[in-house]
PDB file of C-alpha atoms in Angstrom:
ATOM      1  CA  UNK A 117     181.916 255.728  69.522  1.00 65.00           C
ATOM      2  CA  UNK A 118     183.059 252.408  67.994  1.00 77.00           C
ATOM      3  CA  UNK A 119     180.840 250.240  66.272  1.00 87.00           C
ATOM      4  CA  UNK A 120     179.406 246.936  67.917  1.00 93.00           C
ATOM      5  CA  UNK A 121     178.837 244.164  65.377  1.00 96.00           C
ATOM      6  CA  UNK A 122     176.317 241.412  65.540  1.00 95.00           C
ATOM      7  CA  UNK A 123     177.529 237.874  64.703  1.00 96.00           C
ATOM      8  CA  UNK A 124     175.683 235.030  63.807  1.00 94.00           C
ATOM      9  CA  UNK A 125     178.677 232.294  64.394  1.00 93.00           C
ATOM     10  CA  UNK A 126     176.819 229.492  62.472  1.00 91.00           C
ATOM     11  CA  UNK A 127     177.585 225.666  62.024  1.00 92.00           C
ATOM     12  CA  UNK A 128     177.588 226.150  58.143  1.00 92.00           C
ATOM     13  CA  UNK A 129     177.861 229.975  57.625  1.00 92.00           C
ATOM     14  CA  UNK A 130     178.471 232.886  59.735  1.00 94.00           C
ATOM     15  CA  UNK A 131     176.990 236.218  59.201  1.00 92.00           C
ATOM     16  CA  UNK A 132     177.483 239.732  60.656  1.00 94.00           C
ATOM     17  CA  UNK A 133     175.679 242.996  60.545  1.00 93.00           C
ATOM     18  CA  UNK A 134     175.939 246.526  62.123  1.00 93.00           C
ATOM     19  CA  UNK A 135     173.630 248.966  62.691  1.00 88.00           C
ATOM     20  CA  UNK A 136     173.628 251.957  60.617  1.00 85.00           C
ATOM     21  CA  UNK A 137     171.083 254.935  60.588  1.00 83.00           C
ATOM     22  CA  UNK A 138     168.596 252.732  62.889  1.00 79.00           C
ATOM     23  CA  UNK A 139     168.867 249.548  60.218  1.00 81.00           C
ATOM     24  CA  UNK A 140     170.829 246.707  60.467  1.00 83.00           C
ATOM     25  CA  UNK A 141     173.438 245.937  57.439  1.00 88.00           C
ATOM     26  CA  UNK A 142     174.846 242.899  56.561  1.00 90.00           C
ATOM     27  CA  UNK A 143     178.480 243.023  56.453  1.00 92.00           C
ATOM     28  CA  UNK A 144     179.591 241.084  53.397  1.00 90.00           C
ATOM     29  CA  UNK A 145     182.717 238.478  53.237  1.00 88.00           C
ATOM     30  CA  UNK A 146     185.558 240.250  51.042  1.00 86.00           C
ATOM     31  CA  UNK A 147     185.247 237.355  48.907  1.00 84.00           C
ATOM     32  CA  UNK A 148     181.693 238.595  47.821  1.00 73.00           C
ATOM     33  CA  UNK A 149     178.554 236.612  47.502  1.00 66.00           C
ATOM     34  CA  UNK A 150     178.751 232.923  47.272  1.00 63.00           C
ATOM     35  CA  UNK A 151     176.615 229.936  47.737  1.00 61.00           C
ATOM     36  CA  UNK A 152     175.634 231.394  51.453  1.00 55.00           C
ATOM     37  CA  UNK A 153     175.025 234.850  49.764  1.00 64.00           C
ATOM     38  CA  UNK A 154     177.062 237.589  51.531  1.00 68.00           C
ATOM     39  CA  UNK A 155     177.601 235.210  54.860  1.00 82.00           C
ATOM     40  CA  UNK A 156     181.082 233.737  55.684  1.00 91.00           C
ATOM     41  CA  UNK A 157     181.239 229.846  55.394  1.00 93.00           C
ATOM     42  CA  UNK A 158     182.318 228.237  58.696  1.00 95.00           C
ATOM     43  CA  UNK A 159     185.187 226.665  57.023  1.00 96.00           C
ATOM     44  CA  UNK A 160     188.693 226.484  58.155  1.00 97.00           C
ATOM     45  CA  UNK A 161     191.697 224.980  56.247  1.00 97.00           C
ATOM     46  CA  UNK A 162     195.337 224.596  55.920  1.00 97.00           C
ATOM     47  CA  UNK A 163     197.245 224.080  52.816  1.00 95.00           C
ATOM     48  CA  UNK A 164     200.309 221.469  52.142  1.00 93.00           C
ATOM     49  CA  UNK A 165     202.530 224.386  52.565  1.00 93.00           C
ATOM     50  CA  UNK A 166     200.734 225.571  55.713  1.00 91.00           C
ATOM     51  CA  UNK A 167     199.113 228.578  54.689  1.00 95.00           C
ATOM     52  CA  UNK A 168     195.546 229.007  56.525  1.00 97.00           C
ATOM     53  CA  UNK A 169     192.539 229.562  54.422  1.00 97.00           C
ATOM     54  CA  UNK A 170     189.077 230.959  56.294  1.00 96.00           C
ATOM     55  CA  UNK A 171     185.825 231.288  54.858  1.00 93.00           C
ATOM     56  CA  UNK A 172     185.097 230.821  51.024  1.00 93.00           C
ATOM     57  CA  UNK A 173     188.719 230.138  50.032  1.00 94.00           C
ATOM     58  CA  UNK A 174     188.832 227.496  52.501  1.00 95.00           C
ATOM     59  CA  UNK A 175     185.070 226.005  51.404  1.00 94.00           C
ATOM     60  CA  UNK A 176     186.441 226.079  47.723  1.00 93.00           C
ATOM     61  CA  UNK A 177     189.140 223.808  48.276  1.00 94.00           C
ATOM     62  CA  UNK A 178     187.640 221.560  50.814  1.00 94.00           C
ATOM     63  CA  UNK A 179     187.092 218.400  48.369  1.00 95.00           C
ATOM     64  CA  UNK A 180     190.435 218.821  47.301  1.00 95.00           C
ATOM     65  CA  UNK A 181     192.012 219.024  50.557  1.00 95.00           C
ATOM     66  CA  UNK A 182     189.817 217.134  53.034  1.00 94.00           C
ATOM     67  CA  UNK A 183     192.492 216.262  55.500  1.00 94.00           C
ATOM     68  CA  UNK A 184     193.477 219.756  55.990  1.00 96.00           C
ATOM     69  CA  UNK A 185     189.871 221.223  55.997  1.00 97.00           C
ATOM     70  CA  UNK A 186     187.184 221.195  58.498  1.00 97.00           C
ATOM     71  CA  UNK A 187     183.420 222.880  59.040  1.00 95.00           C
ATOM     72  CA  UNK A 188     180.739 222.305  61.644  1.00 95.00           C
ATOM     73  CA  UNK A 189     183.293 222.741  64.803  1.00 96.00           C
ATOM     74  CA  UNK A 190     180.657 224.583  66.463  1.00 95.00           C
ATOM     75  CA  UNK A 191     178.773 221.403  67.176  1.00 95.00           C
ATOM     76  CA  UNK A 192     181.917 220.684  69.646  1.00 96.00           C
ATOM     77  CA  UNK A 193     182.292 223.874  71.323  1.00 96.00           C
ATOM     78  CA  UNK A 194     182.614 223.919  75.322  1.00 94.00           C
ATOM     79  CA  UNK A 195     183.953 220.140  74.760  1.00 95.00           C
ATOM     80  CA  UNK A 196     187.777 218.624  75.499  1.00 95.00           C
ATOM     81  CA  UNK A 197     187.567 218.068  71.547  1.00 96.00           C
ATOM     82  CA  UNK A 198     190.610 218.418  69.515  1.00 97.00           C
ATOM     83  CA  UNK A 199     190.906 218.726  65.673  1.00 97.00           C
ATOM     84  CA  UNK A 200     193.798 217.282  63.986  1.00 96.00           C
ATOM     85  CA  UNK A 201     194.595 219.321  60.703  1.00 95.00           C
ATOM     86  CA  UNK A 202     197.942 218.717  58.891  1.00 93.00           C
ATOM     87  CA  UNK A 203     199.657 217.589  62.214  1.00 92.00           C
ATOM     88  CA  UNK A 204     198.396 220.276  64.417  1.00 94.00           C
ATOM     89  CA  UNK A 205     195.991 220.186  66.697  1.00 96.00           C
ATOM     90  CA  UNK A 206     192.992 222.845  67.162  1.00 97.00           C
ATOM     91  CA  UNK A 207     189.852 223.425  69.753  1.00 97.00           C
ATOM     92  CA  UNK A 208     186.852 224.178  68.447  1.00 97.00           C
ATOM     93  CA  UNK A 209     187.307 227.569  69.896  1.00 97.00           C
ATOM     94  CA  UNK A 210     190.766 228.326  68.122  1.00 97.00           C
ATOM     95  CA  UNK A 211     188.656 227.201  64.801  1.00 97.00           C
ATOM     96  CA  UNK A 212     185.623 229.735  65.680  1.00 97.00           C
ATOM     97  CA  UNK A 213     188.205 232.031  66.452  1.00 98.00           C
ATOM     98  CA  UNK A 214     189.503 231.909  62.950  1.00 98.00           C
ATOM     99  CA  UNK A 215     186.066 232.399  61.329  1.00 97.00           C
ATOM    100  CA  UNK A 216     185.598 235.267  63.983  1.00 97.00           C
ATOM    101  CA  UNK A 217     189.146 237.099  63.138  1.00 97.00           C
ATOM    102  CA  UNK A 218     188.097 236.714  59.346  1.00 97.00           C
ATOM    103  CA  UNK A 219     184.467 238.433  60.233  1.00 96.00           C
ATOM    104  CA  UNK A 220     186.215 241.168  62.256  1.00 97.00           C
ATOM    105  CA  UNK A 221     189.000 241.961  59.533  1.00 96.00           C
ATOM    106  CA  UNK A 222     186.380 241.976  56.638  1.00 95.00           C
ATOM    107  CA  UNK A 223     183.891 244.126  59.114  1.00 95.00           C
ATOM    108  CA  UNK A 224     186.741 246.711  59.278  1.00 96.00           C
ATOM    109  CA  UNK A 225     187.483 246.924  55.970  1.00 95.00           C
ATOM    110  CA  UNK A 226     183.578 247.570  55.227  1.00 94.00           C
ATOM    111  CA  UNK A 227     183.100 249.979  57.730  1.00 94.00           C
ATOM    112  CA  UNK A 228     186.465 251.763  57.428  1.00 94.00           C
ATOM    113  CA  UNK A 229     187.291 251.927  61.191  1.00 94.00           C
ATOM    114  CA  UNK A 230     188.409 249.313  64.046  1.00 95.00           C
ATOM    115  CA  UNK A 231     186.136 246.588  65.247  1.00 96.00           C
ATOM    116  CA  UNK A 232     186.505 245.877  69.220  1.00 96.00           C
ATOM    117  CA  UNK A 233     183.259 244.824  70.465  1.00 97.00           C
ATOM    118  CA  UNK A 234     180.416 242.018  69.258  1.00 97.00           C
ATOM    119  CA  UNK A 235     177.555 240.369  69.952  1.00 96.00           C
ATOM    120  CA  UNK A 236     177.255 236.950  69.296  1.00 97.00           C
ATOM    121  CA  UNK A 237     174.164 234.696  68.711  1.00 95.00           C
ATOM    122  CA  UNK A 238     174.487 231.068  70.390  1.00 95.00           C
ATOM    123  CA  UNK A 239     171.852 228.288  69.975  1.00 93.00           C
ATOM    124  CA  UNK A 240     169.320 228.340  72.856  1.00 92.00           C
ATOM    125  CA  UNK A 241     170.244 224.895  74.122  1.00 94.00           C
ATOM    126  CA  UNK A 242     173.965 226.096  74.323  1.00 95.00           C
ATOM    127  CA  UNK A 243     174.961 225.274  78.081  1.00 95.00           C
ATOM    128  CA  UNK A 244     177.165 226.975  80.267  1.00 96.00           C
ATOM    129  CA  UNK A 245     180.383 225.651  78.838  1.00 96.00           C
ATOM    130  CA  UNK A 246     179.565 226.281  75.356  1.00 96.00           C
ATOM    131  CA  UNK A 247     178.567 229.657  75.891  1.00 96.00           C
ATOM    132  CA  UNK A 248     181.915 230.264  77.581  1.00 97.00           C
ATOM    133  CA  UNK A 249     183.527 228.643  74.767  1.00 97.00           C
ATOM    134  CA  UNK A 250     181.946 230.831  72.203  1.00 97.00           C
ATOM    135  CA  UNK A 251     183.166 234.232  74.182  1.00 97.00           C
ATOM    136  CA  UNK A 252     186.843 232.417  74.555  1.00 97.00           C
ATOM    137  CA  UNK A 253     186.688 232.212  70.940  1.00 97.00           C
ATOM    138  CA  UNK A 254     185.729 236.040  70.646  1.00 97.00           C
ATOM    139  CA  UNK A 255     188.366 236.989  73.063  1.00 97.00           C
ATOM    140  CA  UNK A 256     191.005 234.776  71.343  1.00 97.00           C
ATOM    141  CA  UNK A 257     189.767 236.622  67.800  1.00 97.00           C
ATOM    142  CA  UNK A 258     190.672 239.824  69.300  1.00 96.00           C
ATOM    143  CA  UNK A 259     186.874 240.903  70.084  1.00 97.00           C
ATOM    144  CA  UNK A 260     185.238 241.845  73.369  1.00 97.00           C
ATOM    145  CA  UNK A 261     182.186 240.140  73.136  1.00 97.00           C
ATOM    146  CA  UNK A 262     179.643 242.067  75.208  1.00 96.00           C
ATOM    147  CA  UNK A 263     176.648 239.961  74.994  1.00 95.00           C
ATOM    148  CA  UNK A 264     175.642 236.646  74.007  1.00 96.00           C
ATOM    149  CA  UNK A 265     172.203 236.272  72.565  1.00 93.00           C
ATOM    150  CA  UNK A 266     169.863 233.291  71.989  1.00 92.00           C
ATOM    151  CA  UNK A 267     169.563 232.600  68.517  1.00 86.00           C
ATOM    152  CA  UNK A 268     165.468 232.335  68.454  1.00 84.00           C
ATOM    153  CA  UNK A 269     165.884 235.781  70.726  1.00 84.00           C
ATOM    154  CA  UNK A 270     167.846 237.283  67.753  1.00 82.00           C
ATOM    155  CA  UNK A 271     165.546 236.183  65.544  1.00 80.00           C
ATOM    156  CA  UNK A 272     162.434 238.151  66.915  1.00 79.00           C
ATOM    157  CA  UNK A 273     164.510 240.979  67.652  1.00 75.00           C
ATOM    158  CA  UNK A 274     165.400 241.335  63.866  1.00 69.00           C
ATOM    159  CA  UNK A 275     161.822 240.317  62.885  1.00 67.00           C
ATOM    160  CA  UNK A 276     160.189 242.821  65.099  1.00 61.00           C
ATOM    161  CA  UNK A 277     162.773 245.576  63.694  1.00 58.00           C
ATOM    162  CA  UNK A 278     161.451 245.344  60.504  1.00 56.00           C
ATOM    163  CA  UNK A 279     164.395 243.373  59.076  1.00 52.00           C
ATOM    164  CA  UNK A 280     162.501 240.592  57.244  1.00 54.00           C
ATOM    165  CA  UNK A 281     165.688 240.139  54.863  1.00 53.00           C
ATOM    166  CA  UNK A 282     167.525 237.114  55.097  1.00 50.00           C
ATOM    167  CA  UNK A 283     170.973 236.315  54.113  1.00 46.00           C
TER     168      UNK A 283
END
């Protein structure tokens, strides 16, 4: 049976985990530990030559490439908003999908098997449009979002499961 990964799609950092042997295991970014620990920085960038960077590589070059880099796009989820990066327009869902694609790719490398399904956390205050936009981002990334879980609920579940380790 294929594993379902859990993703905390964050404004600044995104984290992912999977249950292995009855315990949650953090899925590390392929770039290894950074300022956010094992998390994936929620950054997307396009270089002058059109190369797309996601996560830590995008964060590292943000100061040198401010017109091609964006973060905190989660704050606009579910709104009719577009970011202009190097002449191309992107919705918050598309940018979130780039981060989710990176998480999916790194999770598949870490687990050694395809990842098709995910549970994604959302802020408890997200309305229906924001929740649907998050599901859409997962779909764009190639994930079947089986459930959205409010972040406080996810924290309570992790605490109750003995997972007192924070990213």
